[in-house]
PDB file of C-alpha atoms in Angstrom:
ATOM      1  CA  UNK A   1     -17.447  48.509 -18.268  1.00 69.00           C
ATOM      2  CA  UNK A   2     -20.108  45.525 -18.218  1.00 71.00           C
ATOM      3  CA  UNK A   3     -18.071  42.700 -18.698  1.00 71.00           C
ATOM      4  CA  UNK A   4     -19.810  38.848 -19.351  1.00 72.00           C
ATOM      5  CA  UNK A   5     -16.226  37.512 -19.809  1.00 75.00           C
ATOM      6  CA  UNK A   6     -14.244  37.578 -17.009  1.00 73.00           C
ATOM      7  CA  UNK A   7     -11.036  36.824 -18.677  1.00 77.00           C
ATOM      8  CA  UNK A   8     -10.985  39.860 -19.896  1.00 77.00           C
ATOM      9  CA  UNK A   9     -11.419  41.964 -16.286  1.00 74.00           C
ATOM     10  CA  UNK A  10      -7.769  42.640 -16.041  1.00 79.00           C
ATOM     11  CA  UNK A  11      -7.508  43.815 -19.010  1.00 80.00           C
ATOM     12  CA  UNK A  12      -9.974  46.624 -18.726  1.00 79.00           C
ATOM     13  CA  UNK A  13      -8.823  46.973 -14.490  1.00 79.00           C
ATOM     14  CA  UNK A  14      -4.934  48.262 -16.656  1.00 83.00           C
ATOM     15  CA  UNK A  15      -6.852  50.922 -18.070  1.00 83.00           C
ATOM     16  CA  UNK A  16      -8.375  51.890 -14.418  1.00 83.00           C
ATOM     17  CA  UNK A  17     -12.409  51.013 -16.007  1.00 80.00           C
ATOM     18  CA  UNK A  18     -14.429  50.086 -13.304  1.00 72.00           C
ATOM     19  CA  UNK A  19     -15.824  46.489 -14.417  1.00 72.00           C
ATOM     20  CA  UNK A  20     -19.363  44.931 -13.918  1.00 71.00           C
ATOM     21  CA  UNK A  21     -18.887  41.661 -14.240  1.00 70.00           C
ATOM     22  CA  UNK A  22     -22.735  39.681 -13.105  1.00 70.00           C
ATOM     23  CA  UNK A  23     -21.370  36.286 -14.239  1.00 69.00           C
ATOM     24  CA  UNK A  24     -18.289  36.529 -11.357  1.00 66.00           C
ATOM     25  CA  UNK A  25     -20.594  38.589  -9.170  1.00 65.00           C
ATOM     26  CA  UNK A  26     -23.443  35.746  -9.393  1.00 72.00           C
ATOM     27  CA  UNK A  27     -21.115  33.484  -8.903  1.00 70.00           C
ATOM     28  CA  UNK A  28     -19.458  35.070  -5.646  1.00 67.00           C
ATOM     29  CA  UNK A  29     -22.955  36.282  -4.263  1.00 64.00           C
ATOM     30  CA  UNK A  30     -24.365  32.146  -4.998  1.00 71.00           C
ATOM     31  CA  UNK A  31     -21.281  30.598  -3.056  1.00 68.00           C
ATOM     32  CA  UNK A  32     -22.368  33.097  -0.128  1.00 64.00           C
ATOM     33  CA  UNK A  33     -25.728  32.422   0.398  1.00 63.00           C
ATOM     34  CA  UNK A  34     -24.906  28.226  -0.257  1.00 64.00           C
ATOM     35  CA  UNK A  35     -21.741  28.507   2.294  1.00 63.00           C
ATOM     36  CA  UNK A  36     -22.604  31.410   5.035  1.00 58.00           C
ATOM     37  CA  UNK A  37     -26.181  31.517   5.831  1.00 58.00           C
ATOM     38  CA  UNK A  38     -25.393  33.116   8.796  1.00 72.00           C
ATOM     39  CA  UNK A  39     -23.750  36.305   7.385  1.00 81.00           C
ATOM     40  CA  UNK A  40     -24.418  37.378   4.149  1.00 80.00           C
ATOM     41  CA  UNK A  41     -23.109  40.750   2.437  1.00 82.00           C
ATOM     42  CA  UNK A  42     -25.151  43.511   1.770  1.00 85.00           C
ATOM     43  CA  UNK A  43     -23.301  45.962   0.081  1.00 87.00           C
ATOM     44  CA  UNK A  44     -20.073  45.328  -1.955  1.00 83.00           C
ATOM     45  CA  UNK A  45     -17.535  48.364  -2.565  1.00 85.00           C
ATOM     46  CA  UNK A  46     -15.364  48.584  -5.324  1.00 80.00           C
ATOM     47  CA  UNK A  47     -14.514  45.299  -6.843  1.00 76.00           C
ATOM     48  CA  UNK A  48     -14.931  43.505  -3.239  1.00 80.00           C
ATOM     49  CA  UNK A  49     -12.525  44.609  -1.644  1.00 88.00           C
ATOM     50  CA  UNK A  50     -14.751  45.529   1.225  1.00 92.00           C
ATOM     51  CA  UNK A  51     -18.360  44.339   1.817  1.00 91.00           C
ATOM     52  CA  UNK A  52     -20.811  45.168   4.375  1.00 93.00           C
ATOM     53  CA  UNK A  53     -22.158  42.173   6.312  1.00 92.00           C
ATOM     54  CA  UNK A  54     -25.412  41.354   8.262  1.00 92.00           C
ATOM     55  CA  UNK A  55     -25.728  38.598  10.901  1.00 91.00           C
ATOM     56  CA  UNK A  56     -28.201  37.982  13.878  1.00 90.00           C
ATOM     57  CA  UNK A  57     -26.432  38.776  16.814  1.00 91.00           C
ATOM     58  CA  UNK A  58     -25.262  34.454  18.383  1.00 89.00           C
ATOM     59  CA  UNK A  59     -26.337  34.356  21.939  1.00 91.00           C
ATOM     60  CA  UNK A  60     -22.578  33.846  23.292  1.00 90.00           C
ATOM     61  CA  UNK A  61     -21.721  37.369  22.584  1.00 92.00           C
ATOM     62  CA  UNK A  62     -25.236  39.168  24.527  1.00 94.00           C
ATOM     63  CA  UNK A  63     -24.328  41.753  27.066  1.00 96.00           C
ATOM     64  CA  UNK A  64     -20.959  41.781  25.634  1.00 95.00           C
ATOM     65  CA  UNK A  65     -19.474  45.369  24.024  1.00 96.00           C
ATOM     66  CA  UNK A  66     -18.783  45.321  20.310  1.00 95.00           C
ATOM     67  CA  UNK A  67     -15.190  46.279  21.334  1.00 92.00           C
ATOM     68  CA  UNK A  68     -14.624  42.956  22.907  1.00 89.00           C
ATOM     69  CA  UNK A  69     -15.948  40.946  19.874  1.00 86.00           C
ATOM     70  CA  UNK A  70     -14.547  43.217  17.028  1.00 88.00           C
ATOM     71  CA  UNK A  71     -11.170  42.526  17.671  1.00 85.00           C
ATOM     72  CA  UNK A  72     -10.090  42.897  13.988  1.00 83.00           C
ATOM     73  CA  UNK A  73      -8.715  46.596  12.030  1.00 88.00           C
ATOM     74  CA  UNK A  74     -10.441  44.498   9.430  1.00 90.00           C
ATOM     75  CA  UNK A  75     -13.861  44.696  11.027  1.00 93.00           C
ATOM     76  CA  UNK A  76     -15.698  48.000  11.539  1.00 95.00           C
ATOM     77  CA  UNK A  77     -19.382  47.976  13.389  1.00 96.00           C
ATOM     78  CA  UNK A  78     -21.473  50.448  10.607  1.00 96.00           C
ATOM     79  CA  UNK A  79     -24.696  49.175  12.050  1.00 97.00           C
ATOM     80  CA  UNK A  80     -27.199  48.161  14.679  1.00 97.00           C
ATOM     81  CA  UNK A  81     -31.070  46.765  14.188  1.00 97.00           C
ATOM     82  CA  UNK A  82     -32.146  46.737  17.745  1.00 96.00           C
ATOM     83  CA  UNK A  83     -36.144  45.932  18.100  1.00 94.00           C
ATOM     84  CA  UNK A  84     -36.891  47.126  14.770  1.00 93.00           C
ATOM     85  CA  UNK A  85     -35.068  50.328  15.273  1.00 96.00           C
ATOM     86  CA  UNK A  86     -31.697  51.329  13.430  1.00 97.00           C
ATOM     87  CA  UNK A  87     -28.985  52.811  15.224  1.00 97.00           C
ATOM     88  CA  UNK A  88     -24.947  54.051  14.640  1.00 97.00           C
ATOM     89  CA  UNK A  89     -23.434  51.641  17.274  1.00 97.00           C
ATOM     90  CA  UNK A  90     -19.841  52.317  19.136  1.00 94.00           C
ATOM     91  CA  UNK A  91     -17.501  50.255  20.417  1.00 93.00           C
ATOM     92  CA  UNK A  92     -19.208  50.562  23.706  1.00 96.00           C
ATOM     93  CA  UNK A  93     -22.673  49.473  22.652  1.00 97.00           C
ATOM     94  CA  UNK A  94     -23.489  45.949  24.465  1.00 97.00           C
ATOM     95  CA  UNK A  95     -25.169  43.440  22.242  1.00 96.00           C
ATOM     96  CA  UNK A  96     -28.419  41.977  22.817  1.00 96.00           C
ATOM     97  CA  UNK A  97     -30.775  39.103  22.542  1.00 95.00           C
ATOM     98  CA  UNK A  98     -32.361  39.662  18.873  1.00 94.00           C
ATOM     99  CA  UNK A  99     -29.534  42.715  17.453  1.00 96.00           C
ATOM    100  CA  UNK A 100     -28.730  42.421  14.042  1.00 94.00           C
ATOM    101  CA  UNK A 101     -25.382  43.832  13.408  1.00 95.00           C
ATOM    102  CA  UNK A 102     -24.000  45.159  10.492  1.00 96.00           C
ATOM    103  CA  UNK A 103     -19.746  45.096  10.052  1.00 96.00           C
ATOM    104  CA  UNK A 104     -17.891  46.651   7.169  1.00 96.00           C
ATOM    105  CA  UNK A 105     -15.018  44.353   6.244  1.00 93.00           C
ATOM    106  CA  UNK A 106     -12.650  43.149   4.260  1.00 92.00           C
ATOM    107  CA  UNK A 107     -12.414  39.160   3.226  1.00 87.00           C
ATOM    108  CA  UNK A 108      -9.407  38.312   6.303  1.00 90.00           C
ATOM    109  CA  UNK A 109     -11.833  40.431   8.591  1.00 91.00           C
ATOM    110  CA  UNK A 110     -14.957  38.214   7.676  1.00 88.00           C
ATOM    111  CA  UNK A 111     -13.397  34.993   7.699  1.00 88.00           C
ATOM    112  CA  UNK A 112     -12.264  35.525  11.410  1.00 90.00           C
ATOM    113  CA  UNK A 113     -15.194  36.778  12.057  1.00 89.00           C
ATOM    114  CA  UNK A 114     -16.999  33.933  10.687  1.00 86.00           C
ATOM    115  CA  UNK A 115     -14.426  31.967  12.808  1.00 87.00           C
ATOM    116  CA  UNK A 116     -15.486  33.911  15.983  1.00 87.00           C
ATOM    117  CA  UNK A 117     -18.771  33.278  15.758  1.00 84.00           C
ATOM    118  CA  UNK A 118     -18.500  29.957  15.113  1.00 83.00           C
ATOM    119  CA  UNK A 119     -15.907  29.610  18.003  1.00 84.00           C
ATOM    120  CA  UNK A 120     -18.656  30.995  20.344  1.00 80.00           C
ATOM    121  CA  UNK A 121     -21.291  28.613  18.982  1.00 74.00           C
ATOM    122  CA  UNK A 122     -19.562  25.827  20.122  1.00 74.00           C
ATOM    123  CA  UNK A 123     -19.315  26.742  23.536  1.00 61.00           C
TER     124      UNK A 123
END
């Protein structure tokens, strides 16, 4: 359902209608790229629930595995841009100088997350 009210979303989410709503979506996707420069979704599953996230890989974590940085259930690594080249990273994969990473998550996974890397930045 394309929806440009978004008082009525719940009412159409009773009768299990998938709602397209660009006036909450706007909204959401403007307060990201004013607020988190530093990791911004990509992708966005079902009503945002889960998003996929892209960030430049801070210096703090380099050599480090993903294992030791993903900490969270909430974060899964779906993603690696390594020197122009994509790649399906593991948990073993060590990080490196220039890696942009890309975690599937869901909003408690990105905002500690966000708090990691922003933890490590001031160190």
């Amino acid at each position: 359902v394309r929806n440009y009210e978004p008082q009525w979303r719940s009412m159409y989410e009773v009768f299990n209608q998938q709602v397209v709503s660009s006036s909450s979506w706007g909204a959401q996707r403007l307060e990201e790229l004013l607020y988190h420069v530093e990791m911004h979704s990509v992708f966005s599953a079902g009503n945002g629930e889960v998003e996929i996230y892209e960030f430049s890989v801070p210096p703090a974590w380099f050599d480090k595995p993903i294992k030791d940085l993903l900490t969270s259930e909430d974060c899964i690594p779906v993603g690696l841009t390594r020197a122009g080249t994509a790649l399906l990273p593991d948990l073993n994969t060590r990080l490196a100088e220039g890696d942009i990473i890309l975690v599937s998550t869901t909003l408690k996974g990105i905002e500690e997350l966000r708090n990691k890397v922003a933890h490590s930045q001031e160190k």
